[in-house]
Amino acid sequence: QVRLVESGGGLVQPGGSLRLSCAASGDIFDINTMAWYRQAPGKQRELVASIAFNYNTNYADFVKGRFTISRDNAKNTILLQMDSLKPEDTARYYCHVDRIRETSKTPLYDVWGQGTQVTVSS
């Protein structure tokens, strides 16, 4: 099964920047929309940003103008550039792919990464 490997989280001061990376590893025949979600303690998981195979993007209102999602289809990788970070951005960030499969004959499925912690604090 395809795995999503995330990196780039850490501790940053308010107003700072971080860049998250997510790479899909394994045999991949089809891969559709890739996205970042986040979950803070005691809260539900929420969509941060998504990017389709054709590079169409979608952002949550709370990150518009501050975060930028990008994609490299040749490497099955997405990046999330996070600028002007706020304490309320503190959460575990998860990579997600809504539809993926290894061959033309295997079923499509969705997959989640293990997450990477982002902490914004002075």
Short mmCIF file of C-alpha atoms in Angstrom, two decimals:
data_model
loop_
_atom_site.label_atom_id
_atom_site.label_comp_id
_atom_site.label_asym_id
_atom_site.label_seq_id
_atom_site.Cartn_x
_atom_site.Cartn_y
_atom_site.Cartn_z
CA GLN A 1 0.00 0.00 0.00
CA VAL A 2 1.12 3.55 -0.70
CA ARG A 3 2.48 5.49 2.28
CA LEU A 4 2.53 9.22 2.85
CA VAL A 5 5.68 10.54 4.48
CA GLU A 6 5.45 14.00 6.04
CA SER A 7 8.21 16.28 7.27
CA GLY A 8 8.88 19.88 8.17
CA GLY A 9 6.98 20.46 11.39
CA GLY A 10 8.48 22.08 14.44
CA LEU A 11 8.39 24.99 16.86
CA VAL A 12 8.23 28.52 15.47
CA GLN A 13 7.52 31.94 16.91
CA PRO A 14 4.38 33.88 15.97
CA GLY A 15 4.87 35.57 12.63
CA GLY A 16 7.38 32.96 11.53
CA SER A 17 7.31 30.46 8.69
CA LEU A 18 7.49 26.71 8.20
CA ARG A 19 7.29 24.49 5.16
CA LEU A 20 5.70 21.06 5.31
CA SER A 21 6.40 18.34 2.80
CA CYS A 22 4.45 15.19 1.98
CA ALA A 23 5.65 12.51 -0.39
CA ALA A 24 3.66 9.51 -1.54
CA SER A 25 5.91 6.46 -1.66
CA GLY A 26 5.38 3.11 -3.35
CA ASP A 27 4.03 2.03 -6.70
CA ILE A 28 1.55 4.65 -7.91
CA PHE A 29 -0.62 4.41 -11.01
CA ASP A 30 -3.28 6.98 -10.15
CA ILE A 31 -3.13 9.78 -7.62
CA ASN A 32 -5.81 12.44 -7.33
CA THR A 33 -6.29 15.31 -4.89
CA MET A 34 -3.66 15.76 -2.20
CA ALA A 35 -4.39 17.84 0.85
CA TRP A 36 -3.28 19.01 4.28
CA TYR A 37 -5.58 18.72 7.28
CA ARG A 38 -4.89 19.70 10.84
CA GLN A 39 -6.16 18.72 14.25
CA ALA A 40 -5.63 20.63 17.46
CA PRO A 41 -6.17 19.00 20.87
CA GLY A 42 -9.85 18.71 21.65
CA LYS A 43 -10.89 19.81 18.18
CA GLN A 44 -12.03 18.06 15.03
CA ARG A 45 -9.74 17.51 12.09
CA GLU A 46 -10.18 20.27 9.53
CA LEU A 47 -9.11 20.88 5.95
CA VAL A 48 -6.30 23.40 5.54
CA ALA A 49 -5.64 23.28 1.80
CA SER A 50 -5.94 20.89 -1.11
CA ILE A 51 -4.52 20.64 -4.60
CA ALA A 52 -5.88 18.55 -7.45
CA PHE A 53 -3.84 16.69 -10.04
CA ASN A 54 -4.50 19.59 -12.45
CA TYR A 55 -3.10 22.00 -9.80
CA ASN A 56 -6.44 23.56 -8.87
CA THR A 57 -6.20 24.66 -5.25
CA ASN A 58 -8.60 25.17 -2.40
CA TYR A 59 -7.87 26.90 0.92
CA ALA A 60 -9.66 27.21 4.22
CA ASP A 61 -10.60 30.81 4.95
CA PHE A 62 -8.40 30.88 8.03
CA VAL A 63 -5.21 30.35 5.97
CA LYS A 64 -5.97 32.33 2.82
CA GLY A 65 -3.18 34.77 2.09
CA ARG A 66 -0.82 33.08 4.56
CA PHE A 67 -0.39 29.48 3.35
CA THR A 68 0.47 28.23 -0.12
CA ILE A 69 0.09 24.67 -1.31
CA SER A 70 2.05 23.37 -4.28
CA ARG A 71 2.54 20.08 -6.02
CA ASP A 72 5.12 18.15 -8.03
CA ASN A 73 3.29 15.45 -9.98
CA ALA A 74 6.52 13.86 -11.17
CA LYS A 75 7.53 13.21 -7.55
CA ASN A 76 4.02 12.71 -6.09
CA THR A 77 4.86 15.38 -3.54
CA ILE A 78 3.09 18.38 -2.09
CA LEU A 79 4.43 21.28 -0.09
CA LEU A 80 2.66 23.62 2.30
CA GLN A 81 4.41 26.93 2.77
CA MET A 82 3.10 28.49 5.97
CA ASP A 83 3.84 32.17 6.58
CA SER A 84 2.66 34.65 9.21
CA LEU A 85 1.99 31.79 11.58
CA LYS A 86 -0.27 32.37 14.56
CA PRO A 87 -0.57 30.51 17.87
CA GLU A 88 -3.96 29.22 16.71
CA ASP A 89 -2.20 27.40 13.85
CA THR A 90 -0.74 25.05 16.45
CA ALA A 91 -1.90 21.54 15.57
CA ARG A 92 -0.84 18.22 14.16
CA TYR A 93 -0.86 18.49 10.36
CA TYR A 94 -1.82 15.46 8.29
CA CYS A 95 -1.31 14.76 4.62
CA HIS A 96 -4.17 13.05 2.77
CA VAL A 97 -4.83 11.68 -0.69
CA ASP A 98 -8.46 11.14 -1.59
CA ARG A 99 -7.95 8.56 -4.36
CA ILE A 100 -4.86 6.53 -5.13
CA ARG A 101 -4.03 3.11 -6.56
CA GLU A 102 -0.97 1.08 -7.46
CA THR A 103 -2.11 -0.36 -10.82
CA SER A 104 -4.94 0.05 -13.31
CA LYS A 105 -6.53 -3.10 -11.94
CA THR A 106 -6.44 -2.35 -8.22
CA PRO A 107 -9.16 -0.38 -6.46
CA LEU A 108 -8.86 3.25 -5.56
CA TYR A 109 -8.56 4.11 -1.89
CA ASP A 110 -7.72 7.06 0.31
CA VAL A 111 -4.67 7.30 2.55
CA TRP A 112 -3.50 9.41 5.51
CA GLY A 113 -0.04 10.22 6.73
CA GLN A 114 1.06 9.94 10.35
CA GLY A 115 1.11 13.70 10.82
CA THR A 116 3.70 16.27 11.79
CA GLN A 117 3.43 18.61 14.76
CA VAL A 118 3.43 22.38 14.25
CA THR A 119 3.70 24.53 17.36
CA VAL A 120 3.52 28.31 17.18
CA SER A 121 4.61 29.89 20.43
CA SER A 122 6.86 32.57 21.80
#
